């Protein structure tokens, strides 16, 4: 677990310190207790290199299974059709998620 304290460019240093303490209290007694808290500004790209370094050095690459039938967990989806579209005018939707195993190929059903 990695906790990002975002938008620190919008507050004073003292407020950022207070928020850091609030985060520590909030995660106390949870699985996130002891996780690093990195203050960042995504907008200004402040400390993004620290996040990237943490991810590449501390989070192991999972073992992947490329030979099994594909299995995808869908996390979110949305419709690209206009409301009230007729069946013959439906264009589809978009699904986002993670491939848990296997490989998906273009044109595969």
N, CA, C and O atoms as a printed pandas DataFrame, in Angstrom:
     atom_number atom_name residue_name chain_id  residue_number  x_coord  y_coord  z_coord
0              1         N          UNK        A               1    0.849   -1.169    0.000
1              2        CA          UNK        A               1    0.000    0.000    0.000
2              3         C          UNK        A               1    0.894    1.231    0.000
3              4         O          UNK        A               1    1.880    1.308    0.732
4              5         N          UNK        A               2    0.530    2.171   -0.824
5              6        CA          UNK        A               2    1.232    3.442   -0.918
6              7         C          UNK        A               2    0.181    4.542   -0.842
7              8         O          UNK        A               2   -0.773    4.543   -1.621
8              9         N          UNK        A               3    0.343    5.460    0.073
9             10        CA          UNK        A               3   -0.636    6.529    0.260
10            11         C          UNK        A               3   -0.075    7.815   -0.335
11            12         O          UNK        A               3    1.040    8.225   -0.011
12            13         N          UNK        A               4   -0.856    8.445   -1.206
13            14        CA          UNK        A               4   -0.449    9.699   -1.824
14            15         C          UNK        A               4   -1.252   10.836   -1.222
15            16         O          UNK        A               4   -2.481   10.841   -1.281
16            17         N          UNK        A               5   -0.559   11.784   -0.652
17            18        CA          UNK        A               5   -1.182   12.988   -0.102
18            19         C          UNK        A               5   -1.108   14.038   -1.209
19            20         O          UNK        A               5   -0.107   14.741   -1.344
20            21         N          UNK        A               6   -2.177   14.134   -1.998
21            22        CA          UNK        A               6   -2.184   14.952   -3.214
22            23         C          UNK        A               6   -2.584   16.401   -2.935
23            24         O          UNK        A               6   -3.101   16.726   -1.866
24            25         N          UNK        A               7   -2.336   17.244   -3.902
25            26        CA          UNK        A               7   -2.723   18.661   -3.917
26            27         C          UNK        A               7   -2.040   19.481   -2.834
27            28         O          UNK        A               7   -2.603   20.456   -2.336
28            29         N          UNK        A               8   -0.830   19.085   -2.472
29            30        CA          UNK        A               8   -0.143   19.844   -1.430
30            31         C          UNK        A               8    0.279   21.227   -1.913
31            32         O          UNK        A               8    0.658   22.081   -1.111
32            33         N          UNK        A               9    0.214   21.445   -3.217
33            34        CA          UNK        A               9    0.534   22.762   -3.756
34            35         C          UNK        A               9   -0.558   23.786   -3.449
35            36         O          UNK        A               9   -0.347   24.986   -3.623
36            37         N          UNK        A              10   -1.705   23.328   -3.003
37            38        CA          UNK        A              10   -2.832   24.225   -2.746
38            39         C          UNK        A              10   -2.944   24.663   -1.289
39            40         O          UNK        A              10   -3.806   25.469   -0.940
40            41         N          UNK        A              11   -2.069   24.129   -0.446
41            42        CA          UNK        A              11   -2.149   24.451    0.988
42            43         C          UNK        A              11   -0.783   24.868    1.515
43            44         O          UNK        A              11    0.241   24.653    0.867
44            45         N          UNK        A              12   -0.787   25.464    2.693
45            46        CA          UNK        A              12    0.463   25.878    3.343
46            47         C          UNK        A              12    1.141   24.649    3.962
47            48         O          UNK        A              12    0.502   23.625    4.203
48            49         N          UNK        A              13    2.415   24.773    4.207
49            50        CA          UNK        A              13    3.197   23.663    4.746
50            51         C          UNK        A              13    2.612   23.137    6.055
51            52         O          UNK        A              13    2.549   21.925    6.261
52            53         N          UNK        A              14    2.186   24.032    6.932
53            54        CA          UNK        A              14    1.625   23.618    8.217
54            55         C          UNK        A              14    0.350   22.791    8.018
55            56         O          UNK        A              14    0.125   21.811    8.729
56            57         N          UNK        A              15   -0.475   23.186    7.057
57            58        CA          UNK        A              15   -1.701   22.423    6.767
58            59         C          UNK        A              15   -1.341   21.031    6.240
59            60         O          UNK        A              15   -1.995   20.045    6.581
60            61         N          UNK        A              16   -0.312   20.959    5.418
61            62        CA          UNK        A              16    0.124   19.662    4.885
62            63         C          UNK        A              16    0.590   18.748    6.022
63            64         O          UNK        A              16    0.312   17.549    6.015
64            65         N          UNK        A              17    1.292   19.318    6.985
65            66        CA          UNK        A              17    1.742   18.531    8.144
66            67         C          UNK        A              17    0.542   18.041    8.964
67            68         O          UNK        A              17    0.514   16.892    9.405
68            69         N          UNK        A              18   -0.441   18.914    9.162
69            70        CA          UNK        A              18   -1.656   18.528    9.900
70            71         C          UNK        A              18   -2.401   17.412    9.169
71            72         O          UNK        A              18   -2.868   16.458    9.792
72            73         N          UNK        A              19   -2.510   17.536    7.845
73            74        CA          UNK        A              19   -3.168   16.480    7.068
74            75         C          UNK        A              19   -2.414   15.163    7.184
75            76         O          UNK        A              19   -3.023   14.097    7.282
76            77         N          UNK        A              20   -1.091   15.241    7.173
77            78        CA          UNK        A              20   -0.265   14.037    7.316
78            79         C          UNK        A              20   -0.587   13.340    8.638
79            80         O          UNK        A              20   -0.736   12.119    8.678
80            81         N          UNK        A              21   -0.693   14.106    9.703
81            82        CA          UNK        A              21   -1.047   13.545   11.014
82            83         C          UNK        A              21   -2.452   12.944   10.986
83            84         O          UNK        A              21   -2.685   11.888   11.575
84            85         N          UNK        A              22   -3.378   13.599   10.314
85            86        CA          UNK        A              22   -4.741   13.071   10.194
86            87         C          UNK        A              22   -4.752   11.749    9.440
87            88         O          UNK        A              22   -5.481   10.826    9.803
88            89         N          UNK        A              23   -3.949   11.659    8.397
89            90        CA          UNK        A              23   -3.847   10.403    7.630
90            91         C          UNK        A              23   -3.304    9.300    8.537
91            92         O          UNK        A              23   -3.828    8.186    8.544
92            93         N          UNK        A              24   -2.255    9.608    9.303
93            94        CA          UNK        A              24   -1.683    8.609   10.216
94            95         C          UNK        A              24   -2.732    8.099   11.203
95            96         O          UNK        A              24   -2.814    6.897   11.453
96            97         N          UNK        A              25   -3.528    8.999   11.762
97            98        CA          UNK        A              25   -4.581    8.597   12.705
98            99         C          UNK        A              25   -5.668    7.779   12.007
99           100         O          UNK        A              25   -6.184    6.813   12.569
100          101         N          UNK        A              26   -6.008    8.172   10.782
101          102        CA          UNK        A              26   -7.068    7.502   10.030
102          103         C          UNK        A              26   -6.708    6.046    9.716
103          104         O          UNK        A              26   -7.569    5.168    9.763
104          105         N          UNK        A              27   -5.433    5.793    9.395
105          106        CA          UNK        A              27   -5.028    4.437    9.013
106          107         C          UNK        A              27   -4.572    3.587   10.194
107          108         O          UNK        A              27   -4.275    2.403   10.036
108          109         N          UNK        A              28   -4.516    4.194   11.376
109          110        CA          UNK        A              28   -4.099    3.457   12.565
110          111         C          UNK        A              28   -5.002    2.254   12.798
111          112         O          UNK        A              28   -6.227    2.375   12.798
112          113         N          UNK        A              29   -4.388    1.097   12.997
113          114        CA          UNK        A              29   -5.146   -0.120   13.254
114          115         C          UNK        A              29   -5.708   -0.784   12.005
115          116         O          UNK        A              29   -6.450   -1.760   12.105
116          117         N          UNK        A              30   -5.362   -0.266   10.825
117          118        CA          UNK        A              30   -5.832   -0.867    9.569
118          119         C          UNK        A              30   -4.664   -1.532    8.860
119          120         O          UNK        A              30   -3.520   -1.431    9.303
120          121         N          UNK        A              31   -4.950   -2.200    7.780
121          122        CA          UNK        A              31   -3.912   -2.845    6.985
122          123         C          UNK        A              31   -2.948   -1.809    6.406
123          124         O          UNK        A              31   -1.824   -2.146    6.035
124          125         N          UNK        A              32   -3.381   -0.556    6.329
125          126        CA          UNK        A              32   -2.543    0.509    5.770
126          127         C          UNK        A              32   -1.587    1.122    6.792
127          128         O          UNK        A              32   -0.724    1.922    6.431
128          129         N          UNK        A              33   -1.735    0.755    8.054
129          130        CA          UNK        A              33   -0.849    1.316    9.077
130          131         C          UNK        A              33    0.600    0.982    8.738
131          132         O          UNK        A              33    0.930   -0.167    8.444
132          133         N          UNK        A              34    1.450    1.985    8.782
133          134        CA          UNK        A              34    2.859    1.795    8.468
134          135         C          UNK        A              34    3.193    2.000    6.999
135          136         O          UNK        A              34    4.366    2.017    6.626
136          137         N          UNK        A              35    2.171    2.156    6.160
137          138        CA          UNK        A              35    2.423    2.389    4.731
138          139         C          UNK        A              35    3.040    3.767    4.540
139          140         O          UNK        A              35    2.731    4.697    5.285
140          141         N          UNK        A              36    3.905    3.900    3.553
141          142        CA          UNK        A              36    4.499    5.210    3.305
142          143         C          UNK        A              36    3.449    6.207    2.820
143          144         O          UNK        A              36    2.524    5.856    2.088
144          145         N          UNK        A              37    3.617    7.456    3.247
145          146        CA          UNK        A              37    2.749    8.544    2.805
146          147         C          UNK        A              37    3.638    9.516    2.045
147          148         O          UNK        A              37    4.561   10.101    2.612
148          149         N          UNK        A              38    3.358    9.683    0.766
149          150        CA          UNK        A              38    4.169   10.569   -0.057
150          151         C          UNK        A              38    3.354   11.806   -0.415
151          152         O          UNK        A              38    2.314   11.695   -1.064
152          153         N          UNK        A              39    3.821   12.996    0.004
153          154        CA          UNK        A              39    3.128   14.225   -0.391
154          155         C          UNK        A              39    3.445   14.523   -1.851
155          156         O          UNK        A              39    4.606   14.510   -2.260
156          157         N          UNK        A              40    2.390   14.794   -2.640
157          158        CA          UNK        A              40    2.600   15.060   -4.065
158          159         C          UNK        A              40    1.722   16.214   -4.544
159          160         O          UNK        A              40    0.760   16.613   -3.890
160          161         N          UNK        A              41    2.090   16.720   -5.692
161          162        CA          UNK        A              41    1.218   17.591   -6.473
162          163         C          UNK        A              41    1.202   16.995   -7.868
163          164         O          UNK        A              41    2.162   17.150   -8.624
164          165         N          UNK        A              42    0.124   16.318   -8.213
165          166        CA          UNK        A              42    0.026   15.712   -9.535
166          167         C          UNK        A              42    0.039   16.799  -10.608
167          168         O          UNK        A              42    0.631   16.624  -11.673
168          169         N          UNK        A              43   -0.606   17.903  -10.323
169          170        CA          UNK        A              43   -0.688   19.014  -11.279
170          171         C          UNK        A              43    0.704   19.575  -11.595
171          172         O          UNK        A              43    1.036   19.814  -12.756
172          173         N          UNK        A              44    1.506   19.780  -10.555
173          174        CA          UNK        A              44    2.844   20.344  -10.745
174          175         C          UNK        A              44    3.925   19.275  -10.899
175          176         O          UNK        A              44    5.103   19.587  -11.071
176          177         N          UNK        A              45    3.505   18.006  -10.835
177          178        CA          UNK        A              45    4.417   16.861  -10.959
178          179         C          UNK        A              45    5.475   16.842   -9.848
179          180         O          UNK        A              45    6.598   16.383  -10.056
180          181         N          UNK        A              46    5.102   17.341   -8.681
181          182        CA          UNK        A              46    6.005   17.344   -7.532
182          183         C          UNK        A              46    5.998   15.980   -6.861
183          184         O          UNK        A              46    4.936   15.476   -6.496
184          185         N          UNK        A              47    7.142   15.391   -6.698
185          186        CA          UNK        A              47    7.364   14.089   -6.053
186          187         C          UNK        A              47    6.848   12.900   -6.871
187          188         O          UNK        A              47    6.798   11.782   -6.357
188          189         N          UNK        A              48    6.472   13.116   -8.113
189          190        CA          UNK        A              48    6.009   12.004   -8.949
190          191         C          UNK        A              48    7.145   11.005   -9.170
191          192         O          UNK        A              48    6.909    9.799   -9.243
192          193         N          UNK        A              49    8.373   11.506   -9.275
193          194        CA          UNK        A              49    9.518   10.607   -9.457
194          195         C          UNK        A              49    9.707    9.721   -8.228
195          196         O          UNK        A              49   10.177    8.590   -8.348
196          197         N          UNK        A              50    9.346   10.224   -7.049
197          198        CA          UNK        A              50    9.440    9.432   -5.820
198          199         C          UNK        A              50    8.420    8.292   -5.866
199          200         O          UNK        A              50    8.717    7.164   -5.472
200          201         N          UNK        A              51    7.221    8.601   -6.350
201          202        CA          UNK        A              51    6.177    7.579   -6.494
202          203         C          UNK        A              51    6.640    6.504   -7.480
203          204         O          UNK        A              51    6.522    5.310   -7.204
204          205         N          UNK        A              52    7.159    6.927   -8.614
205          206        CA          UNK        A              52    7.630    5.979   -9.631
206          207         C          UNK        A              52    8.758    5.095   -9.093
207          208         O          UNK        A              52    8.782    3.890   -9.344
208          209         N          UNK        A              53    9.678    5.693   -8.361
209          210        CA          UNK        A              53   10.788    4.924   -7.789
210          211         C          UNK        A              53   10.275    3.898   -6.775
211          212         O          UNK        A              53   10.726    2.753   -6.758
212          213         N          UNK        A              54    9.330    4.318   -5.934
213          214        CA          UNK        A              54    8.768    3.393   -4.949
214          215         C          UNK        A              54    8.108    2.206   -5.652
215          216         O          UNK        A              54    8.328    1.051   -5.287
216          217         N          UNK        A              55    7.304    2.507   -6.654
217          218        CA          UNK        A              55    6.583    1.445   -7.371
218          219         C          UNK        A              55    7.562    0.474   -8.021
219          220         O          UNK        A              55    7.388   -0.741   -7.921
220          221         N          UNK        A              56    8.586    0.997   -8.682
221          222        CA          UNK        A              56    9.511    0.112   -9.401
222          223         C          UNK        A              56   10.439   -0.670   -8.478
223          224         O          UNK        A              56   10.875   -1.767   -8.828
224          225         N          UNK        A              57   10.748   -0.115   -7.292
225          226        CA          UNK        A              57   11.697   -0.798   -6.405
226          227         C          UNK        A              57   11.045   -1.609   -5.297
227          228         O          UNK        A              57   11.650   -2.558   -4.800
228          229         N          UNK        A              58    9.840   -1.264   -4.901
229          230        CA          UNK        A              58    9.232   -1.900   -3.733
230          231         C          UNK        A              58    8.056   -2.827   -4.050
231          232         O          UNK        A              58    7.721   -3.695   -3.244
232          233         N          UNK        A              59    7.433   -2.652   -5.209
233          234        CA          UNK        A              59    6.265   -3.478   -5.537
234          235         C          UNK        A              59    6.698   -4.524   -6.559
235          236         O          UNK        A              59    7.074   -4.176   -7.679
236          237         N          UNK        A              60    6.648   -5.800   -6.187
237          238        CA          UNK        A              60    7.122   -6.847   -7.105
238          239         C          UNK        A              60    6.189   -7.013   -8.305
239          240         O          UNK        A              60    4.982   -6.797   -8.207
240          241         N          UNK        A              61    6.767   -7.395   -9.422
241          242        CA          UNK        A              61    5.978   -7.693  -10.613
242          243         C          UNK        A              61    5.273   -9.023  -10.376
243          244         O          UNK        A              61    5.924  -10.013  -10.039
244          245         N          UNK        A              62    3.949   -9.062  -10.549
245          246        CA          UNK        A              62    3.234  -10.319  -10.290
246          247         C          UNK        A              62    3.569  -11.382  -11.340
247          248         O          UNK        A              62    3.898  -11.073  -12.486
248          249         N          UNK        A              63    3.474  -12.635  -10.914
249          250        CA          UNK        A              63    3.654  -13.754  -11.838
250          251         C          UNK        A              63    2.447  -13.759  -12.776
251          252         O          UNK        A              63    1.304  -13.662  -12.329
252          253         N          UNK        A              64    2.705  -13.872  -14.055
253          254        CA          UNK        A              64    1.623  -13.825  -15.037
254          255         C          UNK        A              64    1.463  -15.180  -15.717
255          256         O          UNK        A              64    2.436  -15.892  -15.965
256          257         N          UNK        A              65    0.214  -15.515  -16.008
257          258        CA          UNK        A              65   -0.121  -16.763  -16.687
258          259         C          UNK        A              65   -0.614  -16.414  -18.088
259          260         O          UNK        A              65   -1.757  -15.990  -18.263
260          261         N          UNK        A              66    0.247  -16.593  -19.077
261          262        CA          UNK        A              66   -0.088  -16.240  -20.451
262          263         C          UNK        A              66   -0.675  -17.407  -21.238
263          264         O          UNK        A              66   -1.070  -17.226  -22.389
264          265         N          UNK        A              67   -0.742  -18.597  -20.647
265          266        CA          UNK        A              67   -1.158  -19.780  -21.401
266          267         C          UNK        A              67   -2.607  -20.186  -21.150
267          268         O          UNK        A              67   -3.181  -20.911  -21.963
268          269         N          UNK        A              68   -3.204  -19.750  -20.071
269          270        CA          UNK        A              68   -4.589  -20.123  -19.757
270          271         C          UNK        A              68   -5.574  -19.310  -20.585
271          272         O          UNK        A              68   -5.220  -18.310  -21.209
272          273         N          UNK        A              69   -6.823  -19.770  -20.571
273          274        CA          UNK        A              69   -7.890  -19.009  -21.209
274          275         C          UNK        A              69   -7.956  -17.624  -20.559
275          276         O          UNK        A              69   -7.764  -17.504  -19.348
276          277         N          UNK        A              70   -8.221  -16.585  -21.340
277          278        CA          UNK        A              70   -8.268  -15.241  -20.754
278          279         C          UNK        A              70   -9.372  -15.082  -19.717
279          280         O          UNK        A              70  -10.475  -15.606  -19.870
280          281         N          UNK        A              71   -9.054  -14.361  -18.681
281          282        CA          UNK        A              71  -10.042  -14.005  -17.657
282          283         C          UNK        A              71   -9.803  -12.544  -17.295
283          284         O          UNK        A              71   -8.693  -12.143  -16.946
284          285         N          UNK        A              72  -10.872  -11.764  -17.388
285          286        CA          UNK        A              72  -10.803  -10.326  -17.158
286          287         C          UNK        A              72  -11.752   -9.957  -16.041
287          288         O          UNK        A              72  -12.903  -10.392  -16.026
288          289         N          UNK        A              73  -11.273   -9.157  -15.108
289          290        CA          UNK        A              73  -12.161   -8.614  -14.087
290          291         C          UNK        A              73  -12.505   -7.196  -14.532
291          292         O          UNK        A              73  -11.618   -6.373  -14.755
292          293         N          UNK        A              74  -13.798   -6.921  -14.657
293          294        CA          UNK        A              74  -14.240   -5.602  -15.092
294          295         C          UNK        A              74  -14.454   -4.733  -13.865
295          296         O          UNK        A              74  -15.213   -5.083  -12.962
296          297         N          UNK        A              75  -13.778   -3.603  -13.848
297          298        CA          UNK        A              75  -13.848   -2.684  -12.725
298          299         C          UNK        A              75  -14.847   -1.573  -12.996
299          300         O          UNK        A              75  -15.547   -1.119  -12.091
300          301         N          UNK        A              76  -14.908   -1.138  -14.251
301          302        CA          UNK        A              76  -15.862   -0.091  -14.607
302          303         C          UNK        A              76  -16.250   -0.246  -16.066
303          304         O          UNK        A              76  -15.502   -0.808  -16.866
304          305         N          UNK        A              77  -17.415    0.256  -16.397
305          306        CA          UNK        A              77  -17.870    0.224  -17.780
306          307         C          UNK        A              77  -18.776    1.421  -18.029
307          308         O          UNK        A              77  -19.378    1.973  -17.108
308          309         N          UNK        A              78  -18.853    1.801  -19.279
309          310        CA          UNK        A              78  -19.797    2.856  -19.628
310          311         C          UNK        A              78  -20.272    2.685  -21.051
311          312         O          UNK        A              78  -19.604    2.079  -21.889
312          313         N          UNK        A              79  -21.436    3.231  -21.299
313          314        CA          UNK        A              79  -22.140    3.138  -22.560
314          315         C          UNK        A              79  -21.702    4.283  -23.463
315          316         O          UNK        A              79  -21.584    5.420  -23.005
316          317         N          UNK        A              80  -21.458    3.999  -24.745
317          318        CA          UNK        A              80  -21.105    5.074  -25.676
318          319         C          UNK        A              80  -22.283    5.463  -26.567
319          320         O          UNK        A              80  -22.151    6.319  -27.441
320          321         N          UNK        A              81  -23.429    4.834  -26.343
321          322        CA          UNK        A              81  -24.612    5.102  -27.154
322          323         C          UNK        A              81  -25.370    6.314  -26.625
323          324         O          UNK        A              81  -25.352    6.608  -25.430
324          325         N          UNK        A              82  -26.035    7.006  -27.542
325          326        CA          UNK        A              82  -26.872    8.131  -27.129
326          327         C          UNK        A              82  -28.123    7.576  -26.457
327          328         O          UNK        A              82  -28.650    6.548  -26.883
328          329         N          UNK        A              83  -28.598    8.241  -25.418
329          330        CA          UNK        A              83  -29.829    7.784  -24.755
330          331         C          UNK        A              83  -30.974    7.665  -25.764
331          332         O          UNK        A              83  -31.176    8.548  -26.598
332          333         N          UNK        A              84  -31.707    6.575  -25.675
333          334        CA          UNK        A              84  -32.855    6.364  -26.560
334          335         C          UNK        A              84  -32.491    5.815  -27.930
335          336         O          UNK        A              84  -33.338    5.794  -28.823
336          337         N          UNK        A              85  -31.249    5.367  -28.121
337          338        CA          UNK        A              85  -30.832    4.834  -29.421
338          339         C          UNK        A              85  -31.644    3.599  -29.776
339          340         O          UNK        A              85  -31.988    2.796  -28.909
340          341         N          UNK        A              86  -31.940    3.459  -31.037
341          342        CA          UNK        A              86  -32.600    2.251  -31.526
342          343         C          UNK        A              86  -31.589    1.103  -31.551
343          344         O          UNK        A              86  -30.382    1.329  -31.628
344          345         N          UNK        A              87  -32.091   -0.120  -31.486
345          346        CA          UNK        A              87  -31.219   -1.294  -31.422
346          347         C          UNK        A              87  -30.232   -1.312  -32.580
347          348         O          UNK        A              87  -29.048   -1.582  -32.375
348          349         N          UNK        A              88  -30.699   -1.028  -33.792
349          350        CA          UNK        A              88  -29.804   -1.081  -34.956
350          351         C          UNK        A              88  -28.746    0.036  -34.947
351          352         O          UNK        A              88  -27.782   -0.019  -35.711
352          353         N          UNK        A              89  -28.923    1.039  -34.089
353          354        CA          UNK        A              89  -27.963    2.144  -34.000
354          355         C          UNK        A              89  -26.979    2.004  -32.839
355          356         O          UNK        A              89  -26.118    2.863  -32.648
356          357         N          UNK        A              90  -27.103    0.921  -32.059
357          358        CA          UNK        A              90  -26.214    0.743  -30.911
358          359         C          UNK        A              90  -24.779    0.536  -31.379
359          360         O          UNK        A              90  -24.511   -0.246  -32.290
360          361         N          UNK        A              91  -23.877    1.246  -30.745
361          362        CA          UNK        A              91  -22.462    1.176  -31.100
362          363         C          UNK        A              91  -21.650    0.387  -30.090
363          364         O          UNK        A              91  -20.563   -0.083  -30.425
364          365         N          UNK        A              92  -22.135    0.223  -28.870
365          366        CA          UNK        A              92  -21.415   -0.558  -27.870
366          367         C          UNK        A              92  -21.070    0.221  -26.633
367          368         O          UNK        A              92  -21.720    1.211  -26.297
368          369         N          UNK        A              93  -20.035   -0.238  -25.957
369          370        CA          UNK        A              93  -19.603    0.390  -24.722
370          371         C          UNK        A              93  -18.128    0.140  -24.501
371          372         O          UNK        A              93  -17.444   -0.448  -25.339
372          373         N          UNK        A              94  -17.657    0.593  -23.369
373          374        CA          UNK        A              94  -16.253    0.434  -23.024
374          375         C          UNK        A              94  -16.183   -0.220  -21.650
375          376         O          UNK        A              94  -16.866    0.195  -20.713
376          377         N          UNK        A              95  -15.353   -1.242  -21.546
377          378        CA          UNK        A              95  -15.141   -1.912  -20.264
378          379         C          UNK        A              95  -13.673   -1.740  -19.884
379          380         O          UNK        A              95  -12.782   -1.861  -20.726
380          381         N          UNK        A              96  -13.438   -1.460  -18.625
381          382        CA          UNK        A              96  -12.066   -1.321  -18.143
382          383         C          UNK        A              96  -11.832   -2.242  -16.966
383          384         O          UNK        A              96  -12.727   -2.460  -16.148
384          385         N          UNK        A              97  -10.652   -2.772  -16.883
385          386        CA          UNK        A              97  -10.341   -3.659  -15.779
386          387         C          UNK        A              97   -8.945   -4.230  -15.927
387          388         O          UNK        A              97   -8.060   -3.606  -16.513
388          389         N          UNK        A              98   -8.763   -5.419  -15.391
389          390        CA          UNK        A              98   -7.460   -6.076  -15.425
390          391         C          UNK        A              98   -7.605   -7.493  -15.949
391          392         O          UNK        A              98   -8.556   -8.203  -15.621
392          393         N          UNK        A              99   -6.641   -7.888  -16.770
393          394        CA          UNK        A              99   -6.593   -9.275  -17.227
394          395         C          UNK        A              99   -5.927  -10.078  -16.121
395          396         O          UNK        A              99   -4.763   -9.849  -15.789
396          397         N          UNK        A             100   -6.673  -11.020  -15.552
397          398        CA          UNK        A             100   -6.145  -11.826  -14.448
398          399         C          UNK        A             100   -5.247  -12.950  -14.935
399          400         O          UNK        A             100   -4.282  -13.327  -14.269
400          401         N          UNK        A             101   -5.579  -13.481  -16.112
401          402        CA          UNK        A             101   -4.748  -14.540  -16.701
402          403         C          UNK        A             101   -5.039  -14.611  -18.190
403          404         O          UNK        A             101   -6.057  -14.107  -18.664
404          405         N          UNK        A             102   -4.135  -15.241  -18.917
405          406        CA          UNK        A             102   -4.317  -15.379  -20.359
406          407         C          UNK        A             102   -3.956  -14.101  -21.099
407          408         O          UNK        A             102   -3.410  -13.153  -20.535
408          409         N          UNK        A             103   -4.287  -14.117  -22.396
409          410        CA          UNK        A             103   -3.976  -13.003  -23.294
410          411         C          UNK        A             103   -5.199  -12.738  -24.154
411          412         O          UNK        A             103   -5.821  -13.676  -24.651
412          413         N          UNK        A             104   -5.548  -11.483  -24.334
413          414        CA          UNK        A             104   -6.606  -11.099  -25.260
414          415         C          UNK        A             104   -5.960  -10.605  -26.538
415          416         O          UNK        A             104   -4.963   -9.884  -26.497
416          417         N          UNK        A             105   -6.536  -10.996  -27.696
417          418        CA          UNK        A             105   -6.007  -10.595  -28.982
418          419         C          UNK        A             105   -7.073   -9.843  -29.754
419          420         O          UNK        A             105   -8.265  -10.095  -29.578
420          421         N          UNK        A             106   -6.653   -8.921  -30.609
421          422        CA          UNK        A             106   -7.571   -8.167  -31.433
422          423         C          UNK        A             106   -8.399   -9.126  -32.285
423          424         O          UNK        A             106   -7.854  -10.020  -32.932
424          425         N          UNK        A             107   -9.716   -8.935  -32.279
425          426        CA          UNK        A             107  -10.611   -9.770  -33.069
426          427         C          UNK        A             107  -11.064  -11.040  -32.369
427          428         O          UNK        A             107  -11.929  -11.752  -32.880
428          429         N          UNK        A             108  -10.496  -11.331  -31.213
429          430        CA          UNK        A             108  -10.864  -12.530  -30.458
430          431         C          UNK        A             108  -12.253  -12.374  -29.869
431          432         O          UNK        A             108  -12.614  -11.297  -29.396
432          433         N          UNK        A             109  -13.030  -13.444  -29.897
433          434        CA          UNK        A             109  -14.382  -13.407  -29.300
434          435         C          UNK        A             109  -14.422  -14.206  -28.029
435          436         O          UNK        A             109  -15.468  -14.293  -27.387
